[in-house]
Amino acid sequence: MDRIFHHDDTMYEAATKVYVKSDGYAYLEEGFKTKVSADVLEDLFVRGLIIVDTGVMYKPISFKVVSKVATVTYAKTNGTTATQADLATAKSA
């Protein structure tokens, strides 16, 4: 069993938002200036991550790293059918 512990600097942190634009990368700020590294994206996924995609907040459903690029998958609302969702991804720099 692997345990994940809070550190003093994150003890009261509920979640962290990252922002996704059409290029598919995760950014630290709403202005899309700084891409998130793979290590940081993994840490945020474990601690609590909210993905903001075109103004809508989503919870991620999976995380993987391939060739040092981290990818978070989330279910995004479907624009044409209200009862369906599409899988979307955000990747690290």
PDB file of C-alpha atoms in Angstrom:
ATOM      1  CA  MET A   1       0.000   0.000   0.000  1.00  0.00           C
ATOM      2  CA  ASP A   2       1.338   3.410  -0.960  1.00  0.00           C
ATOM      3  CA  ARG A   3       0.359   6.322   1.230  1.00  0.00           C
ATOM      4  CA  ILE A   4       0.304   9.938   0.183  1.00  0.00           C
ATOM      5  CA  PHE A   5       0.837  12.535   2.891  1.00  0.00           C
ATOM      6  CA  HIS A   6       0.137  16.252   3.031  1.00  0.00           C
ATOM      7  CA  HIS A   7       3.122  18.527   3.479  1.00  0.00           C
ATOM      8  CA  ASP A   8       2.987  21.615   5.695  1.00  0.00           C
ATOM      9  CA  ASP A   9       2.670  23.951   2.712  1.00  0.00           C
ATOM     10  CA  THR A  10      -0.317  22.068   1.253  1.00  0.00           C
ATOM     11  CA  MET A  11      -2.191  20.972   4.371  1.00  0.00           C
ATOM     12  CA  TYR A  12      -5.176  23.276   3.812  1.00  0.00           C
ATOM     13  CA  GLU A  13      -5.132  23.282   0.022  1.00  0.00           C
ATOM     14  CA  ALA A  14      -8.355  21.856  -1.398  1.00  0.00           C
ATOM     15  CA  ALA A  15      -7.341  21.772  -5.069  1.00  0.00           C
ATOM     16  CA  THR A  16      -5.326  23.625  -7.706  1.00  0.00           C
ATOM     17  CA  LYS A  17      -6.609  24.846 -11.045  1.00  0.00           C
ATOM     18  CA  VAL A  18      -4.717  24.419 -14.291  1.00  0.00           C
ATOM     19  CA  TYR A  19      -5.893  25.944 -17.526  1.00  0.00           C
ATOM     20  CA  VAL A  20      -6.135  24.237 -20.921  1.00  0.00           C
ATOM     21  CA  LYS A  21      -6.341  25.944 -24.290  1.00  0.00           C
ATOM     22  CA  SER A  22      -6.763  24.561 -27.797  1.00  0.00           C
ATOM     23  CA  ASP A  23      -3.104  23.421 -28.067  1.00  0.00           C
ATOM     24  CA  GLY A  24      -3.817  20.705 -25.465  1.00  0.00           C
ATOM     25  CA  TYR A  25      -1.214  21.844 -22.917  1.00  0.00           C
ATOM     26  CA  ALA A  26      -1.869  22.527 -19.242  1.00  0.00           C
ATOM     27  CA  TYR A  27      -0.922  26.016 -18.048  1.00  0.00           C
ATOM     28  CA  LEU A  28      -0.408  27.375 -14.549  1.00  0.00           C
ATOM     29  CA  GLU A  29      -2.327  30.592 -15.109  1.00  0.00           C
ATOM     30  CA  GLU A  30      -5.422  31.760 -16.923  1.00  0.00           C
ATOM     31  CA  GLY A  31      -3.302  33.844 -19.306  1.00  0.00           C
ATOM     32  CA  PHE A  32      -1.622  30.686 -20.721  1.00  0.00           C
ATOM     33  CA  LYS A  33       1.974  31.840 -20.097  1.00  0.00           C
ATOM     34  CA  THR A  34       3.621  28.959 -18.217  1.00  0.00           C
ATOM     35  CA  LYS A  35       3.191  25.325 -19.255  1.00  0.00           C
ATOM     36  CA  VAL A  36       2.994  22.803 -16.426  1.00  0.00           C
ATOM     37  CA  SER A  37       5.885  20.328 -16.172  1.00  0.00           C
ATOM     38  CA  ALA A  38       5.241  16.580 -15.886  1.00  0.00           C
ATOM     39  CA  ASP A  39       6.386  16.416 -12.246  1.00  0.00           C
ATOM     40  CA  VAL A  40       4.166  19.307 -11.202  1.00  0.00           C
ATOM     41  CA  LEU A  41       1.155  17.921 -13.082  1.00  0.00           C
ATOM     42  CA  GLU A  42       1.547  14.572 -11.334  1.00  0.00           C
ATOM     43  CA  ASP A  43       1.843  16.259  -7.934  1.00  0.00           C
ATOM     44  CA  LEU A  44      -1.261  18.352  -8.598  1.00  0.00           C
ATOM     45  CA  PHE A  45      -3.200  15.298  -9.764  1.00  0.00           C
ATOM     46  CA  VAL A  46      -2.415  13.505  -6.500  1.00  0.00           C
ATOM     47  CA  ARG A  47      -3.187  16.516  -4.293  1.00  0.00           C
ATOM     48  CA  GLY A  48      -6.355  17.633  -6.059  1.00  0.00           C
ATOM     49  CA  LEU A  49      -6.605  19.056  -9.554  1.00  0.00           C
ATOM     50  CA  ILE A  50      -9.272  21.091 -11.309  1.00  0.00           C
ATOM     51  CA  ILE A  51      -8.932  21.512 -15.068  1.00  0.00           C
ATOM     52  CA  VAL A  52     -10.390  24.698 -16.529  1.00  0.00           C
ATOM     53  CA  ASP A  53     -11.196  24.315 -20.221  1.00  0.00           C
ATOM     54  CA  THR A  54     -12.938  27.248 -21.941  1.00  0.00           C
ATOM     55  CA  GLY A  55     -14.295  28.510 -18.635  1.00  0.00           C
ATOM     56  CA  VAL A  56     -15.696  25.169 -17.457  1.00  0.00           C
ATOM     57  CA  MET A  57     -14.130  23.282 -14.521  1.00  0.00           C
ATOM     58  CA  TYR A  58     -13.560  19.514 -14.759  1.00  0.00           C
ATOM     59  CA  LYS A  59     -12.185  16.841 -12.434  1.00  0.00           C
ATOM     60  CA  PRO A  60      -9.584  14.546 -13.999  1.00  0.00           C
ATOM     61  CA  ILE A  61     -10.278  10.827 -14.231  1.00  0.00           C
ATOM     62  CA  SER A  62      -6.838   9.423 -15.075  1.00  0.00           C
ATOM     63  CA  PHE A  63      -3.141  10.263 -15.260  1.00  0.00           C
ATOM     64  CA  LYS A  64      -0.237   8.690 -17.165  1.00  0.00           C
ATOM     65  CA  VAL A  65       3.359   9.475 -18.116  1.00  0.00           C
ATOM     66  CA  VAL A  66       4.849   8.333 -21.428  1.00  0.00           C
ATOM     67  CA  SER A  67       8.304   9.465 -22.582  1.00  0.00           C
ATOM     68  CA  LYS A  68       8.444  12.117 -19.823  1.00  0.00           C
ATOM     69  CA  VAL A  69       5.177  13.731 -20.959  1.00  0.00           C
ATOM     70  CA  ALA A  70       2.331  13.603 -18.441  1.00  0.00           C
ATOM     71  CA  THR A  71      -1.246  13.405 -19.682  1.00  0.00           C
ATOM     72  CA  VAL A  72      -4.384  13.978 -17.631  1.00  0.00           C
ATOM     73  CA  THR A  73      -7.691  12.742 -19.025  1.00  0.00           C
ATOM     74  CA  TYR A  74     -11.043  14.268 -18.106  1.00  0.00           C
ATOM     75  CA  ALA A  75     -14.649  13.915 -19.265  1.00  0.00           C
ATOM     76  CA  LYS A  76     -15.715  17.075 -21.085  1.00  0.00           C
ATOM     77  CA  THR A  77     -19.339  17.977 -21.738  1.00  0.00           C
ATOM     78  CA  ASN A  78     -20.542  17.336 -25.256  1.00  0.00           C
ATOM     79  CA  GLY A  79     -21.737  20.498 -26.995  1.00  0.00           C
ATOM     80  CA  THR A  80     -24.398  18.797 -29.105  1.00  0.00           C
ATOM     81  CA  THR A  81     -25.843  16.086 -26.868  1.00  0.00           C
ATOM     82  CA  ALA A  82     -26.453  17.038 -23.253  1.00  0.00           C
ATOM     83  CA  THR A  83     -26.438  13.436 -22.036  1.00  0.00           C
ATOM     84  CA  GLN A  84     -23.050  12.570 -23.575  1.00  0.00           C
ATOM     85  CA  ALA A  85     -19.483  13.442 -22.684  1.00  0.00           C
ATOM     86  CA  ASP A  86     -16.249  13.419 -24.635  1.00  0.00           C
ATOM     87  CA  LEU A  87     -12.840  12.463 -23.284  1.00  0.00           C
ATOM     88  CA  ALA A  88     -10.327  15.300 -23.411  1.00  0.00           C
ATOM     89  CA  THR A  89      -6.679  15.482 -22.357  1.00  0.00           C
ATOM     90  CA  ALA A  90      -4.229  18.026 -21.016  1.00  0.00           C
ATOM     91  CA  LYS A  91      -0.512  17.328 -21.353  1.00  0.00           C
ATOM     92  CA  SER A  92       2.603  18.650 -19.694  1.00  0.00           C
ATOM     93  CA  ALA A  93       5.373  20.635 -21.324  1.00  0.00           C
TER      94      ALA A  93
END
